[in-house]
mmCIF file of C-alpha atoms in Angstrom:
data_model
loop_
_atom_site.group_PDB
_atom_site.id
_atom_site.type_symbol
_atom_site.label_atom_id
_atom_site.label_comp_id
_atom_site.label_asym_id
_atom_site.label_seq_id
_atom_site.Cartn_x
_atom_site.Cartn_y
_atom_site.Cartn_z
ATOM 1 C CA UNK E 1 18.580 -56.973 77.533
ATOM 2 C CA UNK E 2 16.223 -58.152 74.848
ATOM 3 C CA UNK E 3 15.181 -54.535 74.099
ATOM 4 C CA UNK E 4 18.777 -53.346 73.738
ATOM 5 C CA UNK E 5 19.745 -56.270 71.542
ATOM 6 C CA UNK E 6 16.794 -55.706 69.234
ATOM 7 C CA UNK E 7 17.659 -51.972 68.970
ATOM 8 C CA UNK E 8 21.264 -52.743 68.060
ATOM 9 C CA UNK E 9 20.183 -55.264 65.419
ATOM 10 C CA UNK E 10 17.772 -52.684 63.900
ATOM 11 C CA UNK E 11 20.513 -50.061 63.718
ATOM 12 C CA UNK E 12 22.833 -52.508 61.993
ATOM 13 C CA UNK E 13 20.106 -53.386 59.474
ATOM 14 C CA UNK E 14 19.482 -49.702 58.735
ATOM 15 C CA UNK E 15 23.134 -49.036 58.150
ATOM 16 C CA UNK E 16 23.423 -51.910 55.685
ATOM 17 C CA UNK E 17 20.339 -50.754 53.654
ATOM 18 C CA UNK E 18 21.674 -47.214 52.972
ATOM 19 C CA UNK E 19 22.563 -46.667 49.295
ATOM 20 C CA UNK E 20 26.183 -46.381 48.367
ATOM 21 C CA UNK E 21 27.603 -43.021 47.340
ATOM 22 C CA UNK E 22 27.786 -42.670 43.536
ATOM 23 C CA UNK E 23 31.299 -42.419 42.256
ATOM 24 C CA UNK E 24 32.484 -39.341 40.330
ATOM 25 C CA UNK E 25 31.525 -39.360 36.645
ATOM 26 C CA UNK E 26 31.154 -36.839 33.808
ATOM 27 C CA UNK E 27 27.933 -38.426 32.504
ATOM 28 C CA UNK E 28 24.599 -36.834 33.373
ATOM 29 C CA UNK E 29 22.606 -38.495 36.125
ATOM 30 C CA UNK E 30 19.208 -39.672 34.883
ATOM 31 C CA UNK E 31 16.517 -40.437 37.356
ATOM 32 C CA UNK E 32 14.283 -43.419 36.751
ATOM 33 C CA UNK E 33 11.219 -41.607 38.071
ATOM 34 C CA UNK E 34 9.518 -39.141 35.672
ATOM 35 C CA UNK E 35 7.763 -36.203 37.385
ATOM 36 C CA UNK E 36 4.169 -35.369 36.404
ATOM 37 C CA UNK E 37 5.205 -32.043 34.880
ATOM 38 C CA UNK E 38 7.424 -33.774 32.344
ATOM 39 C CA UNK E 39 6.186 -34.314 28.757
ATOM 40 C CA UNK E 40 7.343 -37.931 29.048
ATOM 41 C CA UNK E 41 5.027 -38.616 31.996
ATOM 42 C CA UNK E 42 2.348 -39.908 29.600
ATOM 43 C CA UNK E 43 3.978 -42.067 26.991
ATOM 44 C CA UNK E 44 2.526 -41.530 23.539
ATOM 45 C CA UNK E 45 3.518 -43.225 20.295
ATOM 46 C CA UNK E 46 5.980 -41.131 18.337
ATOM 47 C CA UNK E 47 5.146 -40.302 14.719
ATOM 48 C CA UNK E 48 7.233 -41.774 11.982
ATOM 49 C CA UNK E 49 10.098 -39.576 10.886
ATOM 50 C CA UNK E 50 9.725 -37.949 7.515
ATOM 51 C CA UNK E 51 12.272 -39.024 4.975
ATOM 52 C CA UNK E 52 13.124 -35.605 3.660
ATOM 53 C CA UNK E 53 16.235 -35.395 1.615
ATOM 54 C CA UNK E 54 18.113 -32.166 1.910
ATOM 55 C CA UNK E 55 19.041 -30.699 -1.419
ATOM 56 C CA UNK E 56 22.728 -30.432 -2.060
ATOM 57 C CA UNK E 57 23.869 -26.840 -2.208
ATOM 58 C CA UNK E 58 25.344 -26.141 -5.604
ATOM 59 C CA UNK E 59 27.779 -23.269 -5.502
ATOM 60 C CA UNK E 60 27.885 -20.881 -8.399
ATOM 61 C CA UNK E 61 25.333 -20.721 -11.186
ATOM 62 C CA UNK E 62 24.934 -22.149 -14.624
ATOM 63 C CA UNK E 63 24.658 -19.847 -17.610
ATOM 64 C CA UNK E 64 21.379 -19.525 -19.449
ATOM 65 C CA UNK E 65 21.443 -22.076 -22.284
ATOM 66 C CA UNK E 66 21.392 -20.630 -25.747
ATOM 67 C CA UNK E 67 18.402 -21.326 -27.944
ATOM 68 C CA UNK E 68 19.877 -23.604 -30.597
ATOM 69 C CA UNK E 69 16.656 -23.884 -32.559
ATOM 70 C CA UNK E 70 14.954 -20.466 -32.708
ATOM 71 C CA UNK E 71 11.206 -20.145 -33.068
ATOM 72 C CA UNK E 72 11.448 -19.064 -36.685
ATOM 73 C CA UNK E 73 12.680 -21.822 -39.038
ATOM 74 C CA UNK E 74 13.684 -24.062 -36.150
ATOM 75 C CA UNK E 75 14.249 -27.106 -38.418
ATOM 76 C CA UNK E 76 16.769 -25.313 -40.644
ATOM 77 C CA UNK E 77 19.820 -26.638 -38.781
ATOM 78 C CA UNK E 78 19.040 -30.301 -39.463
ATOM 79 C CA UNK E 79 18.930 -29.903 -43.237
ATOM 80 C CA UNK E 80 21.737 -31.186 -45.413
ATOM 81 C CA UNK E 81 22.248 -27.758 -46.924
ATOM 82 C CA UNK E 82 22.981 -26.211 -43.514
ATOM 83 C CA UNK E 83 25.483 -28.946 -42.687
ATOM 84 C CA UNK E 84 27.110 -28.574 -46.088
ATOM 85 C CA UNK E 85 27.459 -24.810 -45.609
ATOM 86 C CA UNK E 86 28.649 -25.061 -42.009
ATOM 87 C CA UNK E 87 31.189 -27.861 -42.466
ATOM 88 C CA UNK E 88 31.777 -28.291 -46.175
ATOM 89 C CA UNK E 89 33.392 -31.392 -47.621
ATOM 90 C CA UNK E 90 36.902 -30.943 -49.021
ATOM 91 C CA UNK E 91 37.014 -30.373 -52.758
ATOM 92 C CA UNK E 92 40.001 -32.703 -53.174
ATOM 93 C CA UNK E 93 41.088 -35.484 -50.839
ATOM 94 C CA UNK E 94 44.204 -34.778 -48.853
ATOM 95 C CA UNK E 95 47.006 -37.207 -49.596
ATOM 96 C CA UNK E 96 50.644 -37.155 -48.796
ATOM 97 C CA UNK E 97 52.057 -36.896 -45.306
ATOM 98 C CA UNK E 98 50.487 -38.501 -42.282
ATOM 99 C CA UNK E 99 49.813 -35.089 -40.702
ATOM 100 C CA UNK E 100 47.606 -34.034 -43.617
ATOM 101 C CA UNK E 101 45.722 -37.319 -43.423
ATOM 102 C CA UNK E 102 45.303 -36.876 -39.668
ATOM 103 C CA UNK E 103 43.839 -33.377 -40.173
ATOM 104 C CA UNK E 104 41.440 -34.771 -42.753
ATOM 105 C CA UNK E 105 40.292 -37.470 -40.304
ATOM 106 C CA UNK E 106 39.810 -34.882 -37.530
ATOM 107 C CA UNK E 107 37.752 -32.676 -39.880
ATOM 108 C CA UNK E 108 35.592 -35.640 -40.875
ATOM 109 C CA UNK E 109 35.127 -36.494 -37.201
ATOM 110 C CA UNK E 110 33.996 -32.932 -36.501
ATOM 111 C CA UNK E 111 31.484 -33.075 -39.354
ATOM 112 C CA UNK E 112 30.105 -36.338 -38.066
ATOM 113 C CA UNK E 113 29.945 -35.013 -34.491
ATOM 114 C CA UNK E 114 28.142 -31.855 -35.660
ATOM 115 C CA UNK E 115 25.576 -33.874 -37.589
ATOM 116 C CA UNK E 116 24.957 -36.336 -34.752
ATOM 117 C CA UNK E 117 24.871 -33.583 -32.115
ATOM 118 C CA UNK E 118 22.351 -31.494 -34.028
ATOM 119 C CA UNK E 119 20.232 -34.595 -34.576
ATOM 120 C CA UNK E 120 20.203 -35.504 -30.879
ATOM 121 C CA UNK E 121 19.517 -31.909 -29.860
ATOM 122 C CA UNK E 122 16.632 -31.749 -32.318
ATOM 123 C CA UNK E 123 15.145 -34.936 -30.862
ATOM 124 C CA UNK E 124 15.478 -33.555 -27.327
ATOM 125 C CA UNK E 125 13.950 -30.254 -28.441
ATOM 126 C CA UNK E 126 10.920 -32.032 -29.906
ATOM 127 C CA UNK E 127 10.608 -34.262 -26.845
ATOM 128 C CA UNK E 128 10.677 -31.322 -24.430
ATOM 129 C CA UNK E 129 8.216 -29.339 -26.539
ATOM 130 C CA UNK E 130 5.837 -32.297 -26.784
ATOM 131 C CA UNK E 131 6.037 -32.912 -23.036
ATOM 132 C CA UNK E 132 5.400 -29.236 -22.284
ATOM 133 C CA UNK E 133 2.385 -29.143 -24.584
ATOM 134 C CA UNK E 134 0.961 -32.307 -23.035
ATOM 135 C CA UNK E 135 1.377 -30.911 -19.527
ATOM 136 C CA UNK E 136 -0.205 -27.636 -20.579
ATOM 137 C CA UNK E 137 -3.206 -29.406 -22.094
ATOM 138 C CA UNK E 138 -3.529 -31.637 -19.026
ATOM 139 C CA UNK E 139 -3.445 -28.636 -16.668
ATOM 140 C CA UNK E 140 -5.982 -26.790 -18.790
ATOM 141 C CA UNK E 141 -8.277 -29.802 -18.840
ATOM 142 C CA UNK E 142 -7.960 -30.287 -15.087
ATOM 143 C CA UNK E 143 -8.651 -26.626 -14.356
ATOM 144 C CA UNK E 144 -11.609 -26.647 -16.730
ATOM 145 C CA UNK E 145 -13.073 -29.713 -15.038
ATOM 146 C CA UNK E 146 -12.674 -28.121 -11.609
ATOM 147 C CA UNK E 147 -14.272 -24.913 -12.837
ATOM 148 C CA UNK E 148 -17.370 -26.522 -14.329
ATOM 149 C CA UNK E 149 -17.692 -29.257 -11.702
ATOM 150 C CA UNK E 150 -20.743 -29.039 -9.401
ATOM 151 C CA UNK E 151 -20.269 -27.999 -5.800
ATOM 152 C CA UNK E 152 -19.279 -30.788 -3.468
ATOM 153 C CA UNK E 153 -21.625 -31.826 -0.714
ATOM 154 C CA UNK E 154 -19.141 -31.181 2.086
ATOM 155 C CA UNK E 155 -18.594 -27.636 0.803
ATOM 156 C CA UNK E 156 -22.332 -27.113 0.519
ATOM 157 C CA UNK E 157 -23.009 -28.352 4.065
ATOM 158 C CA UNK E 158 -20.148 -26.442 5.699
ATOM 159 C CA UNK E 159 -20.593 -23.179 3.791
ATOM 160 C CA UNK E 160 -21.914 -20.176 5.676
ATOM 161 C CA UNK E 161 -25.463 -19.011 5.116
ATOM 162 C CA UNK E 162 -25.741 -16.584 2.211
ATOM 163 C CA UNK E 163 -28.945 -14.890 1.175
ATOM 164 C CA UNK E 164 -30.133 -15.772 -2.293
ATOM 165 C CA UNK E 165 -30.550 -12.110 -3.109
ATOM 166 C CA UNK E 166 -26.820 -11.570 -2.532
ATOM 167 C CA UNK E 167 -25.903 -14.292 -4.990
ATOM 168 C CA UNK E 168 -27.469 -12.333 -7.827
ATOM 169 C CA UNK E 169 -24.627 -10.000 -8.877
ATOM 170 C CA UNK E 170 -26.172 -8.857 -12.140
ATOM 171 C CA UNK E 171 -26.307 -5.096 -12.669
ATOM 172 C CA UNK E 172 -29.869 -4.128 -13.578
ATOM 173 C CA UNK E 173 -30.812 -0.929 -15.389
ATOM 174 C CA UNK E 174 -32.195 1.873 -13.228
ATOM 175 C CA UNK E 175 -35.839 2.507 -14.182
ATOM 176 C CA UNK E 176 -35.666 6.066 -12.783
ATOM 177 C CA UNK E 177 -32.407 6.989 -14.466
ATOM 178 C CA UNK E 178 -34.051 9.724 -16.577
ATOM 179 C CA UNK E 179 -35.549 11.376 -13.513
ATOM 180 C CA UNK E 180 -32.304 11.098 -11.558
ATOM 181 C CA UNK E 181 -30.369 12.515 -14.498
ATOM 182 C CA UNK E 182 -32.702 15.503 -14.702
ATOM 183 C CA UNK E 183 -32.411 16.151 -10.952
ATOM 184 C CA UNK E 184 -28.628 15.970 -11.129
ATOM 185 C CA UNK E 185 -28.612 18.297 -14.122
ATOM 186 C CA UNK E 186 -30.787 20.794 -12.252
ATOM 187 C CA UNK E 187 -28.483 20.707 -9.217
ATOM 188 C CA UNK E 188 -25.445 21.332 -11.402
ATOM 189 C CA UNK E 189 -27.140 24.273 -13.098
ATOM 190 C CA UNK E 190 -28.114 25.772 -9.735
ATOM 191 C CA UNK E 191 -24.579 25.351 -8.438
ATOM 192 C CA UNK E 192 -23.100 26.992 -11.521
ATOM 193 C CA UNK E 193 -25.560 29.869 -11.186
ATOM 194 C CA UNK E 194 -24.588 30.265 -7.532
ATOM 195 C CA UNK E 195 -20.893 30.409 -8.453
ATOM 196 C CA UNK E 196 -21.682 32.965 -11.134
ATOM 197 C CA UNK E 197 -23.527 35.195 -8.655
ATOM 198 C CA UNK E 198 -20.755 34.880 -6.081
ATOM 199 C CA UNK E 199 -18.198 35.935 -8.671
ATOM 200 C CA UNK E 200 -20.364 38.880 -9.734
ATOM 201 C CA UNK E 201 -20.777 40.014 -6.107
ATOM 202 C CA UNK E 202 -17.030 39.718 -5.556
ATOM 203 C CA UNK E 203 -16.345 41.846 -8.626
ATOM 204 C CA UNK E 204 -18.897 44.437 -7.511
ATOM 205 C CA UNK E 205 -17.411 44.565 -4.011
ATOM 206 C CA UNK E 206 -13.968 44.956 -5.516
ATOM 207 C CA UNK E 207 -15.267 47.781 -7.711
ATOM 208 C CA UNK E 208 -16.823 49.573 -4.731
ATOM 209 C CA UNK E 209 -13.721 49.143 -2.572
ATOM 210 C CA UNK E 210 -11.405 50.215 -5.383
ATOM 211 C CA UNK E 211 -12.340 53.861 -4.819
ATOM 212 C CA UNK E 212 -10.053 53.967 -1.773
ATOM 213 C CA UNK E 213 -7.170 51.955 -3.250
ATOM 214 C CA UNK E 214 -3.743 53.548 -3.475
ATOM 215 C CA UNK E 215 -2.408 53.107 -6.981
ATOM 216 C CA UNK E 216 0.265 55.802 -7.270
ATOM 217 C CA UNK E 217 3.403 56.584 -5.327
ATOM 218 C CA UNK E 218 2.340 60.180 -4.692
ATOM 219 C CA UNK E 219 -0.904 59.004 -3.070
ATOM 220 C CA UNK E 220 1.046 56.577 -0.886
ATOM 221 C CA UNK E 221 3.436 59.325 0.222
ATOM 222 C CA UNK E 222 0.515 61.635 0.994
ATOM 223 C CA UNK E 223 -1.268 58.948 3.035
ATOM 224 C CA UNK E 224 1.883 58.173 5.029
ATOM 225 C CA UNK E 225 2.420 61.850 5.828
ATOM 226 C CA UNK E 226 -1.200 62.149 6.916
ATOM 227 C CA UNK E 227 -1.225 59.118 9.207
ATOM 228 C CA UNK E 228 2.180 59.690 10.792
ATOM 229 C CA UNK E 229 1.621 63.422 11.378
ATOM 230 C CA UNK E 230 1.961 64.617 14.973
ATOM 231 C CA UNK E 231 -1.564 66.098 15.044
ATOM 232 C CA UNK E 232 -3.253 63.072 13.379
ATOM 233 C CA UNK E 233 -5.113 61.838 16.465
ATOM 234 C CA UNK E 234 -6.120 65.362 17.497
ATOM 235 C CA UNK E 235 -7.906 65.736 14.172
ATOM 236 C CA UNK E 236 -10.016 62.632 14.893
ATOM 237 C CA UNK E 237 -12.111 64.427 17.531
ATOM 238 C CA UNK E 238 -14.697 65.699 15.056
ATOM 239 C CA UNK E 239 -14.721 62.515 12.975
ATOM 240 C CA UNK E 240 -15.461 60.218 15.929
ATOM 241 C CA UNK E 241 -17.479 62.893 17.817
ATOM 242 C CA UNK E 242 -15.281 62.739 20.877
ATOM 243 C CA UNK E 243 -15.464 65.387 23.630
ATOM 244 C CA UNK E 244 -11.972 64.777 24.989
ATOM 245 C CA UNK E 245 -8.537 65.136 23.537
ATOM 246 C CA UNK E 246 -7.281 62.175 21.521
ATOM 247 C CA UNK E 247 -3.569 61.489 21.856
ATOM 248 C CA UNK E 248 -3.240 57.961 20.477
ATOM 249 C CA UNK E 249 -5.149 55.078 18.922
ATOM 250 C CA UNK E 250 -6.627 54.105 22.280
ATOM 251 C CA UNK E 251 -8.367 57.422 22.403
ATOM 252 C CA UNK E 252 -10.026 56.656 19.053
ATOM 253 C CA UNK E 253 -11.060 53.039 19.539
ATOM 254 C CA UNK E 254 -10.847 52.829 23.316
ATOM 255 C CA UNK E 255 -8.631 50.796 25.590
ATOM 256 C CA UNK E 256 -8.329 47.022 25.135
ATOM 257 C CA UNK E 257 -11.231 45.297 26.912
ATOM 258 C CA UNK E 258 -10.430 43.787 30.278
ATOM 259 C CA UNK E 259 -11.963 40.700 31.803
ATOM 260 C CA UNK E 260 -14.437 42.779 33.792
ATOM 261 C CA UNK E 261 -15.521 44.650 30.652
ATOM 262 C CA UNK E 262 -16.114 41.412 28.761
ATOM 263 C CA UNK E 263 -18.133 39.950 31.649
ATOM 264 C CA UNK E 264 -20.177 43.153 31.879
ATOM 265 C CA UNK E 265 -20.810 43.060 28.134
ATOM 266 C CA UNK E 266 -21.923 39.441 28.345
ATOM 267 C CA UNK E 267 -24.324 40.128 31.205
ATOM 268 C CA UNK E 268 -25.833 43.102 29.368
ATOM 269 C CA UNK E 269 -26.281 41.061 26.183
ATOM 270 C CA UNK E 270 -28.209 38.420 28.126
ATOM 271 C CA UNK E 271 -30.559 41.049 29.503
ATOM 272 C CA UNK E 272 -31.287 42.960 26.315
ATOM 273 C CA UNK E 273 -29.773 44.513 23.226
ATOM 274 C CA UNK E 274 -26.015 44.822 22.899
ATOM 275 C CA UNK E 275 -23.660 46.514 20.451
ATOM 276 C CA UNK E 276 -23.045 43.094 18.947
ATOM 277 C CA UNK E 277 -26.743 42.648 18.201
ATOM 278 C CA UNK E 278 -26.902 46.158 16.802
ATOM 279 C CA UNK E 279 -24.001 45.503 14.440
ATOM 280 C CA UNK E 280 -25.628 42.243 13.397
ATOM 281 C CA UNK E 281 -28.883 44.075 12.677
ATOM 282 C CA UNK E 282 -27.050 46.686 10.633
ATOM 283 C CA UNK E 283 -25.286 43.982 8.625
ATOM 284 C CA UNK E 284 -28.624 42.290 7.969
ATOM 285 C CA UNK E 285 -30.174 45.551 6.795
ATOM 286 C CA UNK E 286 -27.209 46.118 4.504
ATOM 287 C CA UNK E 287 -27.638 42.668 2.951
ATOM 288 C CA UNK E 288 -31.361 43.297 2.380
ATOM 289 C CA UNK E 289 -30.604 46.606 0.698
ATOM 290 C CA UNK E 290 -28.010 44.920 -1.527
ATOM 291 C CA UNK E 291 -30.555 42.284 -2.562
ATOM 292 C CA UNK E 292 -33.104 44.974 -3.444
ATOM 293 C CA UNK E 293 -30.690 47.172 -5.370
ATOM 294 C CA UNK E 294 -28.728 44.336 -6.989
ATOM 295 C CA UNK E 295 -25.355 45.840 -6.089
ATOM 296 C CA UNK E 296 -22.871 46.254 -3.278
ATOM 297 C CA UNK E 297 -23.069 48.999 -0.677
ATOM 298 C CA UNK E 298 -20.057 50.640 0.887
ATOM 299 C CA UNK E 299 -19.815 50.555 4.665
#
């Protein structure tokens, strides 16, 4: 009995310690425990908020103010002569009706306002100019002091290592400039001579090749009739020393080389002389003959 009674009392105690169900609310539930992954887990002092005033947005734009006192003769508008010419005094006082007297008073008020306004504007103009000049001189003096001031110790200690030879940026005269100039001059002369010889060889080659050029319409017609004649390839037997009948261009120059022919030609060239080497030797002999004779040779 004692065991059952103690079990019932424990169950009643457990039931009474359960938390009550939270009532419905639209506010967000905030837990009192902060997890370790939260930025607020370690409480740090917050910095003071900056008192930055947001500038009021001004809609539209103001026109550029007119220069009342130009650079040339800026003090002309404060002279008595300028005021007398701009708003002259009446030659005779206006008397009579009240309207004429009122117009005279308004005109006098305008003259007085013009004189006082020009005076105040002139004072402001001088004040602004003086302030600008003082600021300009102060900025120049500050920049000059910073420019001629010695290097600070913190800059000297934290500056990267620079070789003393790199600090010397002076451009020194080249002691061998005469020799270098002469070498450059010689190279330019040799290059010009080479271009001259190349041009002369090109002209000579053009002169030699010009013997077979077609310059007239009759020669062109004759050459076309000769090449496109039905018996043209048959007449090439004696020229190319062929023993068989030539019917087309393949009979003159041979069929296009196949892969087997090219491989055979490569293997023969590795073993000994080849037509390619022979043509190269002939070209070399032609160049030697041209150097000896000083002219171009026709192939």
